[in-house]
mmCIF file of C-alpha atoms in Angstrom:
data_model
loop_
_atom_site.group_PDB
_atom_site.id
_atom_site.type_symbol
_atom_site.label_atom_id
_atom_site.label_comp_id
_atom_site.label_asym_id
_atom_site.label_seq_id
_atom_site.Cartn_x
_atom_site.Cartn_y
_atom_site.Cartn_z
ATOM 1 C CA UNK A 112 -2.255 -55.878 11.785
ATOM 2 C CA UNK A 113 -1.305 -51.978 12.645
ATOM 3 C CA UNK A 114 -2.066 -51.875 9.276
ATOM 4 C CA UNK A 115 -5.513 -53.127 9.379
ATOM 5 C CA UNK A 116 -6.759 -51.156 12.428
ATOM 6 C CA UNK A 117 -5.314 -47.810 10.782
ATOM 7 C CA UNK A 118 -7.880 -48.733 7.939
ATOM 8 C CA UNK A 119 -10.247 -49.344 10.288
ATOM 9 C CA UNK A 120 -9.775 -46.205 12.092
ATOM 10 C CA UNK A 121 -9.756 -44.112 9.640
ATOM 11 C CA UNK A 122 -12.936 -45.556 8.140
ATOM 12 C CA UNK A 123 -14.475 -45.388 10.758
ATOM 13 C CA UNK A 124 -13.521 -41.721 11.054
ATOM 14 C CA UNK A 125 -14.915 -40.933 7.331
ATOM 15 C CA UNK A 126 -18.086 -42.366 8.367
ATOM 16 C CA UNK A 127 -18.501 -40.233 11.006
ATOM 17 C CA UNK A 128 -17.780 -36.516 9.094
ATOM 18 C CA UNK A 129 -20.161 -37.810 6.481
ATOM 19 C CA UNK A 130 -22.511 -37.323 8.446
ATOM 20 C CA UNK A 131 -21.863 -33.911 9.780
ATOM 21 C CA UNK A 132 -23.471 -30.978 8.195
ATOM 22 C CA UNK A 133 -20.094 -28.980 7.282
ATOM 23 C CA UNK A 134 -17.880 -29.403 4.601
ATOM 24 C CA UNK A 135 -14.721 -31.754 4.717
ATOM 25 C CA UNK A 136 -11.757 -32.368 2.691
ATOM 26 C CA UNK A 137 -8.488 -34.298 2.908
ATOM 27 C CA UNK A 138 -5.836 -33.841 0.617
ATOM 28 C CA UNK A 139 -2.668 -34.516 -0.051
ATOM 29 C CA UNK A 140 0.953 -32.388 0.197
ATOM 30 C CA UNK A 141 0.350 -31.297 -3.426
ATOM 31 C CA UNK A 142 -3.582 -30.024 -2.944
ATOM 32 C CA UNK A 143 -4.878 -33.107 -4.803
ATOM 33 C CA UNK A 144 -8.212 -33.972 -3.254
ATOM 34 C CA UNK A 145 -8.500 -37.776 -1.653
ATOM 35 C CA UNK A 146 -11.504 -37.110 0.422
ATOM 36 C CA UNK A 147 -15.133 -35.581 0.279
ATOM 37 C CA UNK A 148 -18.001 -35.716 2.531
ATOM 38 C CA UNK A 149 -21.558 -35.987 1.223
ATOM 39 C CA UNK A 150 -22.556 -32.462 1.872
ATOM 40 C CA UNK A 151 -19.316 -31.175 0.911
ATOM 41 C CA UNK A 152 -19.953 -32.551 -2.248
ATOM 42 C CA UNK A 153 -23.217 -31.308 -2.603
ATOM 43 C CA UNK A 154 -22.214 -28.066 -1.863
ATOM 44 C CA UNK A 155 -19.687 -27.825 -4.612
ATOM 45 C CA UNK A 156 -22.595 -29.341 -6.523
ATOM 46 C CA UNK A 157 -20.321 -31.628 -8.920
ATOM 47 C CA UNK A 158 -20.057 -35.428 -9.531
ATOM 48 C CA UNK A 159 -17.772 -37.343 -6.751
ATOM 49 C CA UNK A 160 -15.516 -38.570 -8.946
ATOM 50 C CA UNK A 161 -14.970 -35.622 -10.636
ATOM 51 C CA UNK A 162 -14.673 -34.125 -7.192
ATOM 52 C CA UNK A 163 -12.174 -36.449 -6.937
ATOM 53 C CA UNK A 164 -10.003 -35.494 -9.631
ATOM 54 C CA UNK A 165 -9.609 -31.823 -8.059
ATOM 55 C CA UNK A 166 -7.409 -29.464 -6.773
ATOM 56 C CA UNK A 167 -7.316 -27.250 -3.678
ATOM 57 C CA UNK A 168 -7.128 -24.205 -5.480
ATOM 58 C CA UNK A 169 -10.026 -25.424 -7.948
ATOM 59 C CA UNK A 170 -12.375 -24.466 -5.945
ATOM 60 C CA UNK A 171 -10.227 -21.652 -4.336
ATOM 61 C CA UNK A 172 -11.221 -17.718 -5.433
ATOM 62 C CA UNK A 173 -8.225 -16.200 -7.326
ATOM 63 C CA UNK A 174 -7.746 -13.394 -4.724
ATOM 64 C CA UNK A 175 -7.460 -16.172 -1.775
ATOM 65 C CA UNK A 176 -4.985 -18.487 -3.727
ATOM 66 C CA UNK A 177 -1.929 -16.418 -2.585
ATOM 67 C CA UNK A 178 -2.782 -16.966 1.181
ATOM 68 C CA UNK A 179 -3.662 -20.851 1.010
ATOM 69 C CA UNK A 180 0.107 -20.705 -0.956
ATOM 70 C CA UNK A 181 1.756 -18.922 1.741
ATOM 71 C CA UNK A 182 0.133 -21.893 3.701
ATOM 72 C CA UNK A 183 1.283 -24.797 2.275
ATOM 73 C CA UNK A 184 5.046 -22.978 1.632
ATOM 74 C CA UNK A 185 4.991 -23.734 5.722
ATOM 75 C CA UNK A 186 3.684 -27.358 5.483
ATOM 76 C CA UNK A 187 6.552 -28.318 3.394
ATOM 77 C CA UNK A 188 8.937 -26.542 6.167
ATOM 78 C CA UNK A 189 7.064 -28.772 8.547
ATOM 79 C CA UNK A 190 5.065 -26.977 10.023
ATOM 80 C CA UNK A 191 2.215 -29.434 11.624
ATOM 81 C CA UNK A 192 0.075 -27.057 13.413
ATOM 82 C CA UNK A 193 -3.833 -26.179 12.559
ATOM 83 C CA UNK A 194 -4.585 -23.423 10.652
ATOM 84 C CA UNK A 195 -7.719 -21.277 11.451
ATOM 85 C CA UNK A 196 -9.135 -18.438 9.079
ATOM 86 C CA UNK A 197 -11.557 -17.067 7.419
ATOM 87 C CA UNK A 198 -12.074 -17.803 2.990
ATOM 88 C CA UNK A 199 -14.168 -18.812 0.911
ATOM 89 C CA UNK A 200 -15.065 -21.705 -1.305
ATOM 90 C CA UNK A 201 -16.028 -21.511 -5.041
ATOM 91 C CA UNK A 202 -18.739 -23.614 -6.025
ATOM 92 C CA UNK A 203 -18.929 -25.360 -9.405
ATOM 93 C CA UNK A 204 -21.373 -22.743 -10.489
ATOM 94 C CA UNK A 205 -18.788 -20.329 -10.201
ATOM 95 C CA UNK A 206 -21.238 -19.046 -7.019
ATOM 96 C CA UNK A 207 -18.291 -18.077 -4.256
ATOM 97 C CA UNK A 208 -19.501 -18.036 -0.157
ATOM 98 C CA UNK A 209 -17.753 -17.327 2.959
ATOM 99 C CA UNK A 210 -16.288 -20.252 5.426
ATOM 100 C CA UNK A 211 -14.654 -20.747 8.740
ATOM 101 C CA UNK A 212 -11.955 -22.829 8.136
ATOM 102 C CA UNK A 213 -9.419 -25.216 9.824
ATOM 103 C CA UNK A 214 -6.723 -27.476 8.061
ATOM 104 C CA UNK A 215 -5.219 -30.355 10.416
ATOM 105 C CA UNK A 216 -2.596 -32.198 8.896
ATOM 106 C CA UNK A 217 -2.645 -36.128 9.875
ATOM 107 C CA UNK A 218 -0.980 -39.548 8.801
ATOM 108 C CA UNK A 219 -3.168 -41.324 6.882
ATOM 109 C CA UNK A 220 -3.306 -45.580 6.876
ATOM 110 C CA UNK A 221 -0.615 -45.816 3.974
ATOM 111 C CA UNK A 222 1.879 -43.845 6.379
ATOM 112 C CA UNK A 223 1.835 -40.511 4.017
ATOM 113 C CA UNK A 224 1.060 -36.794 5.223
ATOM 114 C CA UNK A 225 -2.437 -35.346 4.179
ATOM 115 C CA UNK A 226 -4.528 -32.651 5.415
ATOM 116 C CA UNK A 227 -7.888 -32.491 6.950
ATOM 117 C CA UNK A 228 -10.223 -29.515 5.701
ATOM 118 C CA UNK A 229 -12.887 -28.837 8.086
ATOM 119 C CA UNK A 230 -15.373 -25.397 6.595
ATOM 120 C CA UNK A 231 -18.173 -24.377 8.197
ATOM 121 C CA UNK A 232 -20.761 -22.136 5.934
ATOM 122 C CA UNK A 233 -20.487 -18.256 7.570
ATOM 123 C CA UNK A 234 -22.905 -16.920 4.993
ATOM 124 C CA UNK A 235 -26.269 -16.175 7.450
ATOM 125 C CA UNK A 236 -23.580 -15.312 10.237
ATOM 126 C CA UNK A 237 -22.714 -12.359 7.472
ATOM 127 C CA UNK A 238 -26.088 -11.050 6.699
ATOM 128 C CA UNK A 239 -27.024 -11.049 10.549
ATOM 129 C CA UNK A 240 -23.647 -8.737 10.989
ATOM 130 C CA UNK A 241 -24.289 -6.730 8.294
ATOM 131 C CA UNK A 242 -27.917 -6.028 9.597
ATOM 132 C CA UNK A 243 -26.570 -4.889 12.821
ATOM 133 C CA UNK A 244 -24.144 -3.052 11.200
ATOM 134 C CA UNK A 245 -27.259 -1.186 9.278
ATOM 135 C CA UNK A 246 -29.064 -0.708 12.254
ATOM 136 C CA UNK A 247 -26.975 0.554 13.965
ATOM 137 C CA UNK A 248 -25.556 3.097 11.401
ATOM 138 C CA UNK A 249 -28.790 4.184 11.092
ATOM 139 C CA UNK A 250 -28.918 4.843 14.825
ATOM 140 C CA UNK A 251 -25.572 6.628 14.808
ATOM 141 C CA UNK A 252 -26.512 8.795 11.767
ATOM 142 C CA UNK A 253 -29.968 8.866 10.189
ATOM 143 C CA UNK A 254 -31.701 9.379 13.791
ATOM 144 C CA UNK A 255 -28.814 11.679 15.161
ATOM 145 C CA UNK A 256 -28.846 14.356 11.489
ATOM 146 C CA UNK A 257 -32.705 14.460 12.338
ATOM 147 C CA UNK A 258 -32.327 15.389 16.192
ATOM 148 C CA UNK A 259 -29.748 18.046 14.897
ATOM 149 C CA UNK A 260 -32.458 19.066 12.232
ATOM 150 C CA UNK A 261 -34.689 19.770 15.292
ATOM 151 C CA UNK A 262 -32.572 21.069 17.554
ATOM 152 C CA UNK A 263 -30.941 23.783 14.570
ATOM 153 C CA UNK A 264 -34.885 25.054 13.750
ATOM 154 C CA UNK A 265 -35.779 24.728 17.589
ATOM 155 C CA UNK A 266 -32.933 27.452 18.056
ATOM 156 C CA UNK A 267 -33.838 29.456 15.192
ATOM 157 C CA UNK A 268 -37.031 29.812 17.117
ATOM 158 C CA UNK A 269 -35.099 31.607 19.825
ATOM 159 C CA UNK A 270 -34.011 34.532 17.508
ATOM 160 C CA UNK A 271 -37.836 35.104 15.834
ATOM 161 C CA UNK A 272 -40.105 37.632 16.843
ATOM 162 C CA UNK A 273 -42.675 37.296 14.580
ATOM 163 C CA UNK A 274 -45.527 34.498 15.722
ATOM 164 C CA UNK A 275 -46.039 33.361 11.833
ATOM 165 C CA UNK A 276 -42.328 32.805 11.069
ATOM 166 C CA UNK A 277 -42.008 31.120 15.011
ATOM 167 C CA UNK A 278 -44.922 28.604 13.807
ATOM 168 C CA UNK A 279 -43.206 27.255 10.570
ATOM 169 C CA UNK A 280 -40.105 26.688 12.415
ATOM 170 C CA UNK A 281 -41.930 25.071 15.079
ATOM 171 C CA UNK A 282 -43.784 22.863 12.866
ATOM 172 C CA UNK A 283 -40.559 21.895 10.681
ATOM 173 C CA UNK A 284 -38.613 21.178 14.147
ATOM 174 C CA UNK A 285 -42.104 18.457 15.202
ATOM 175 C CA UNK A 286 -41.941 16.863 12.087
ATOM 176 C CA UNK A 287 -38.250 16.646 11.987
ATOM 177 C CA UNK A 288 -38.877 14.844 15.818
ATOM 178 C CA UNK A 289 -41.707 12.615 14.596
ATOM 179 C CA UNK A 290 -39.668 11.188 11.407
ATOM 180 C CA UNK A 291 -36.777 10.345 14.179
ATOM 181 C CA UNK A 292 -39.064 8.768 16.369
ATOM 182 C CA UNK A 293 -40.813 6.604 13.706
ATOM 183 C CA UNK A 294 -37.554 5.796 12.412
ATOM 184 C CA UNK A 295 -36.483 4.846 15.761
ATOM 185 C CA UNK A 296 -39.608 2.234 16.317
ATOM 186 C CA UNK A 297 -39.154 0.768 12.541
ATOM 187 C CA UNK A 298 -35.220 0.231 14.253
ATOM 188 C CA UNK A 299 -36.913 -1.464 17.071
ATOM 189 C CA UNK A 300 -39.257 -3.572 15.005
ATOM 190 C CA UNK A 301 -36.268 -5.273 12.662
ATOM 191 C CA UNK A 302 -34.302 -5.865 15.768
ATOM 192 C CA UNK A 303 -37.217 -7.935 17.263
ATOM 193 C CA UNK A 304 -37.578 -9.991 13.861
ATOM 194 C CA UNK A 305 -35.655 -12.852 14.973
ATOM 195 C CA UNK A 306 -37.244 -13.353 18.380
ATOM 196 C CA UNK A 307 -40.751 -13.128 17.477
ATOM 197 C CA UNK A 308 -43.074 -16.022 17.898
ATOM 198 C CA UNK A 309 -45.192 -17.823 15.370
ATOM 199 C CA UNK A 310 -48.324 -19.091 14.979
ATOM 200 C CA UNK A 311 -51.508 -20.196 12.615
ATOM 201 C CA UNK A 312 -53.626 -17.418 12.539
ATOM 202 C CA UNK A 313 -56.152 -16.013 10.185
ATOM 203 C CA UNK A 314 -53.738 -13.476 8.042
ATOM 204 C CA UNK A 315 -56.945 -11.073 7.350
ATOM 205 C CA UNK A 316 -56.692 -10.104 11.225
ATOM 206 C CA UNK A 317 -53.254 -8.753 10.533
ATOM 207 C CA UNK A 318 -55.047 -6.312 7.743
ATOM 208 C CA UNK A 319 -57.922 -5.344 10.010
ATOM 209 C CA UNK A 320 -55.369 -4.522 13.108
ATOM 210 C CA UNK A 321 -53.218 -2.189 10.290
ATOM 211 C CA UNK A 322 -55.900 -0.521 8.983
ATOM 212 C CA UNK A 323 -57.453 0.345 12.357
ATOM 213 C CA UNK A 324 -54.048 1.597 13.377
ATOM 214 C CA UNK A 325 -54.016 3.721 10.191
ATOM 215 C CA UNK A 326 -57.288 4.850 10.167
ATOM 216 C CA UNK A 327 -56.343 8.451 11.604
ATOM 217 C CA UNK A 328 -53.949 8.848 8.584
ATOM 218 C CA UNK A 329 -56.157 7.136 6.303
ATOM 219 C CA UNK A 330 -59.327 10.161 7.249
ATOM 220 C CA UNK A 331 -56.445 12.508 7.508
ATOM 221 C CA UNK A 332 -56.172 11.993 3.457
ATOM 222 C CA UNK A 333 -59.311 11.438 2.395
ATOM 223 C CA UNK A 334 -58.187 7.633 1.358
ATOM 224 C CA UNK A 335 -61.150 5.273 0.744
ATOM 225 C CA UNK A 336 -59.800 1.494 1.846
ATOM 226 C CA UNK A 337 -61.344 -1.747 0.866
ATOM 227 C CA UNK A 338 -60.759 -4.457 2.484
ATOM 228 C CA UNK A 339 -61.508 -8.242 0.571
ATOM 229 C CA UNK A 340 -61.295 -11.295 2.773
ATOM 230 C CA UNK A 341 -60.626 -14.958 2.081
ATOM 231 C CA UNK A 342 -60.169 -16.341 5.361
ATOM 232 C CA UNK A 343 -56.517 -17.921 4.296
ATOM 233 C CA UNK A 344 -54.659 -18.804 7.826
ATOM 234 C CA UNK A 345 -50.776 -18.436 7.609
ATOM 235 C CA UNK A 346 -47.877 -19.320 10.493
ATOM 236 C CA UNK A 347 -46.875 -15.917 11.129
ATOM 237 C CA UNK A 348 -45.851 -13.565 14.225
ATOM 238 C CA UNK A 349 -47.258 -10.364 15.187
ATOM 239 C CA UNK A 350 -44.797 -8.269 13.174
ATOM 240 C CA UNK A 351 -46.433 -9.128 10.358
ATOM 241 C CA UNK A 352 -48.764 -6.804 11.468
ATOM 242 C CA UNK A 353 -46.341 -4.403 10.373
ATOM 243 C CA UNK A 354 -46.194 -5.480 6.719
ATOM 244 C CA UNK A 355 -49.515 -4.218 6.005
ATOM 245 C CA UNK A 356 -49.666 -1.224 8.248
ATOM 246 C CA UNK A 357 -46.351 -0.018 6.266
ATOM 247 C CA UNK A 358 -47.872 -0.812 2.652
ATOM 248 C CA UNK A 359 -50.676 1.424 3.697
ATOM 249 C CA UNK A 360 -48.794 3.893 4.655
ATOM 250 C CA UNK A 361 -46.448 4.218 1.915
ATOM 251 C CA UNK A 362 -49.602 4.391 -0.265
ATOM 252 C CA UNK A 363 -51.026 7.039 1.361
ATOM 253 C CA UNK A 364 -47.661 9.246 1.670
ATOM 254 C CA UNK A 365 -45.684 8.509 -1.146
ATOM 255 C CA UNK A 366 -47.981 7.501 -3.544
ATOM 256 C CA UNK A 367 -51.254 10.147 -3.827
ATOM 257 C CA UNK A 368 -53.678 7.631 -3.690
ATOM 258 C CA UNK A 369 -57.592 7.747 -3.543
ATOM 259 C CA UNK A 370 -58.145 4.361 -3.271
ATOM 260 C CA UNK A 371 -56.307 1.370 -1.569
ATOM 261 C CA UNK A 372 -57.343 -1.932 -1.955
ATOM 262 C CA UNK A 373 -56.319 -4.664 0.138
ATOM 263 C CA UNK A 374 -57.415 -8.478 -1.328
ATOM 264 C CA UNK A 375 -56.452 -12.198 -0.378
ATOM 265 C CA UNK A 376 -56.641 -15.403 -2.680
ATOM 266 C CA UNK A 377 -55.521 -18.683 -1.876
ATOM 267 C CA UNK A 378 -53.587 -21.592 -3.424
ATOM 268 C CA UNK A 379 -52.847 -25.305 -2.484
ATOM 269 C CA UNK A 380 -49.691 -24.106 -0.218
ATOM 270 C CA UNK A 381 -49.914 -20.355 -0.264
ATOM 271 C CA UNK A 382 -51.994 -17.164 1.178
ATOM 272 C CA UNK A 383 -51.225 -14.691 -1.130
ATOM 273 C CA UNK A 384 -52.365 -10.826 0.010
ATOM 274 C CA UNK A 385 -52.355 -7.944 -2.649
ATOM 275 C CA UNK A 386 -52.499 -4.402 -1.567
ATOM 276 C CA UNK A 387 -53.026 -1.766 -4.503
ATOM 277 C CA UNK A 388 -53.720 1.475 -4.803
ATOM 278 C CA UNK A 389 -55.191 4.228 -7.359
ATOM 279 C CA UNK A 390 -51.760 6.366 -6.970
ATOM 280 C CA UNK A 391 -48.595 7.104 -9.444
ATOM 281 C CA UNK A 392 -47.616 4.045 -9.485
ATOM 282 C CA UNK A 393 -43.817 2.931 -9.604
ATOM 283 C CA UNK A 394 -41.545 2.923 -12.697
ATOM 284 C CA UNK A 395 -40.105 -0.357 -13.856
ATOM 285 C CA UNK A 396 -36.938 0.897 -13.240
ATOM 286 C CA UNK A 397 -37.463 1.104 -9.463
ATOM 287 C CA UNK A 398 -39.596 -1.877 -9.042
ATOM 288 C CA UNK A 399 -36.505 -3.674 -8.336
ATOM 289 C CA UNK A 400 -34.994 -1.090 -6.262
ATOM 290 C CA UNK A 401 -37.430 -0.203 -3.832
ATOM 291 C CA UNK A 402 -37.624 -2.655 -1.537
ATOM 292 C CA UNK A 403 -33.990 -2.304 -1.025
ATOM 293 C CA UNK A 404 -32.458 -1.361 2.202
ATOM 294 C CA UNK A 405 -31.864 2.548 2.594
ATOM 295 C CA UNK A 406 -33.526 2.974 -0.876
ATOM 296 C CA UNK A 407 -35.862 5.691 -1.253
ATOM 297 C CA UNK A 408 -36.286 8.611 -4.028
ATOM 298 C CA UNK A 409 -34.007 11.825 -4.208
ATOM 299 C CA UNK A 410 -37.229 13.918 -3.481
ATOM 300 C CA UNK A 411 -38.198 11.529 -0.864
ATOM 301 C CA UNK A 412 -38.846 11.856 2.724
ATOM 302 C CA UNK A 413 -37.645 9.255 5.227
ATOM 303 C CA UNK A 414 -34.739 7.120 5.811
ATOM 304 C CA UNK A 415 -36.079 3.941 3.138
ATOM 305 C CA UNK A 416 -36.206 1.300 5.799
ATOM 306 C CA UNK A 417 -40.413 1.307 5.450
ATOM 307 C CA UNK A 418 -40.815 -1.042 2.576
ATOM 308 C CA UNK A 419 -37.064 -2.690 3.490
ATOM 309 C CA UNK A 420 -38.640 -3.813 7.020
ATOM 310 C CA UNK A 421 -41.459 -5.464 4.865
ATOM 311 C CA UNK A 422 -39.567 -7.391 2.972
ATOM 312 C CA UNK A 423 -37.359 -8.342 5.970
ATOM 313 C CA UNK A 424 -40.190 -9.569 7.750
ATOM 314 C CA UNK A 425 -41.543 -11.219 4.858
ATOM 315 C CA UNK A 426 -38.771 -13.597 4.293
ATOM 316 C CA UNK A 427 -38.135 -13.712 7.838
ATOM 317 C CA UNK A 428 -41.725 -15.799 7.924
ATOM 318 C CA UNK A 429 -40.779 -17.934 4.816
ATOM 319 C CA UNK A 430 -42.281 -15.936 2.397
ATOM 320 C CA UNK A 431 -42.274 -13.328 -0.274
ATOM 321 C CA UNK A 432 -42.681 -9.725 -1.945
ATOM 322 C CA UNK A 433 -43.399 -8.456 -5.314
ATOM 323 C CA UNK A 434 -43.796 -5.449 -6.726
ATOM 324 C CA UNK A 435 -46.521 -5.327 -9.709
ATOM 325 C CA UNK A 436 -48.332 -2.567 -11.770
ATOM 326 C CA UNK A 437 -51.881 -2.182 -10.082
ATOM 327 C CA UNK A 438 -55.205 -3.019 -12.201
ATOM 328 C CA UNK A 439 -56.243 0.227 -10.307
ATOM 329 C CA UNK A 440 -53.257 2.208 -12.489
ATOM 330 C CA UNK A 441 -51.184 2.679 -9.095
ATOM 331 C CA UNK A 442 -48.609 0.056 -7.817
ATOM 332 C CA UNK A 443 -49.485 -3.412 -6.029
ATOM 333 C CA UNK A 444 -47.160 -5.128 -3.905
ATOM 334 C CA UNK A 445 -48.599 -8.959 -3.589
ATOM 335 C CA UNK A 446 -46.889 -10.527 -0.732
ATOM 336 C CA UNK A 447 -47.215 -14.224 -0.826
ATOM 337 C CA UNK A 448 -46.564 -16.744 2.573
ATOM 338 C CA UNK A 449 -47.051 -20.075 3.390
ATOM 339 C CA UNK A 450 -49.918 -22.082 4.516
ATOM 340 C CA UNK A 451 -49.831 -24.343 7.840
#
């Protein structure tokens, strides 16, 4: 009868974690898997029964093996308490991610010792801590060399008598300011990404709002803009506001343009907005690479986060960036998002 309800119980139990949306194992002394749960197995992305028919340290990176050893070197001391760390977990793919882990050991219905694997995915907990850690290295250096910038030309000013040499100084030490304080609000903007609000709204009002905001910088250059509308409505915040108004900008500055085009099309579940320009265009080479964080060319001014914060708040809103040669013989970065 003991027998019976210990069955019971611990069917019960497996019914219960395969429902949960972590990943759990059970295995025995030896590290011979006796126990999956659906989205365990998923994850792993093989068949159950082959799933089955695994190790522990199948699906256990190389460089981790050694510690999960050291670990069950103590189980066969007796050592019954649960284990906590950090590892990570090799899918079948040979694709490897990052887990919180616990191992419980527990008796199971047949009276013999097994363990109970409970990982939880740490992957998006990563990239939000490695953000912060970008942000705020760029606060701690990129915004700090500038102020020193300023400050080193602002006290050069002290020593110069002449008014023509006191004027270039001056003007290097403002511009040196203004980059800091640009960089500062494109800080700002990234660190509001994952509080901003949604909602449906015609994306062509996002375009108008940059290009009035730009308009001082667009005269500035003698930059002629056009502006094609569709009417497409996406789910979006008001930072995407700042996709455009950085696109335009980085045409303008980086690129030498003339002429920037900004055009929307429309499929059956995407708005899809291309802004181009007349300018020198991007090599293949650094298509790829530009719309990396802190990427930007040796001759470059700037700290690279402009076209980085697009593509952050891009994805943020479910959606996407590519970087394309321009019919206009400059570069075109189509940014495609979803429809309500």
């Amino acid at each position: 009868m003991e027998e019976d309800e210990g069955l019971t119980v611990e069917a019960d139990y497996r019914k219960i974690v395969g429902n949960i949306p972590v990943l759990v194992f059970c295995h025995d002394m030896g590290g011979d898997i006796t126990y999956a749960n659906p989205h365990a197995i998923e994850r792993i992305g093989c068949d159950p029964d082959e799933l089955l028919r695994m190790n522990i340290f199948d699906f256990i990176p190389p460089d981790e093996a050694e510690k999960v050893q050291k670990m069950k070197e103590k189980r066969k001391k007796g050592d019954k308490s649960t284990f906590r760390f950090v590892s990570r977990i090799k899918e079948d793919n040979g694709k490897v991610f990052p887990v919180q882990l616990s191992c419980t050991p527990f008796v199971n219905s047949s009276g013999e010792m097994e363990f109970l694997i409970v990982a939880r995915d740490i992957s998006e907990r990563r990239k939000v801590r490695s953000r912060e850690e970008f942000l705020h290295s760029l606060l701690r250096h990129d915004v700090r060399n500038k102020a020193q910038i300023a400050r080193g030309y602002l006290e050069l000013l002290q020593d110069v008598e002449v008014e023509e040499k006191g004027e270039k100084f001056l003007q290097k030490a403002l511009k040196s300011v203004k980059n800091s304080l640009k960089l500062i609000e494109k800080v700002r903007t990234l660190l509001k990404i994952d509080g901003s609000r949604s909602k449906e709204i015609d994306v062509n009002l996002f375009v108008e709002n940059a290009i009035s905001e730009k308009s001082p910088l667009i005269s500035k250059n003698g930059v002629e803009i056009k502006h094609k509308s569709c009417g497409c409505r996406v789910v979006a915040s008001p930072l995407l506001e700042e996709v455009f108004s950085n696109l335009i900008e980085n045409a303008i500055v980086h690129s030498n343009c003339d002429n920037i085009v900004i055009s929307s099309r429309e499929t059956e579940e995407e708005c899809i907005v291309s802004v181009e320009d007349d300018g020198c265009g991007i090599d293949n080479e650094e298509k790829e690479k530009v719309l990396e964080k802190g990427y930007r060319k040796s001759d470059s001014p700037g700290s690279g986060l402009g076209l980085y914060l697009v593509k952050e708040v891009v994805e943020t809103h479910g959606g996407s960036i590519t970087v394309e040669d321009s019919e206009l013989d400059g570069a075109c970065f189509e940014i495609s998002l979803k429809k309500p």
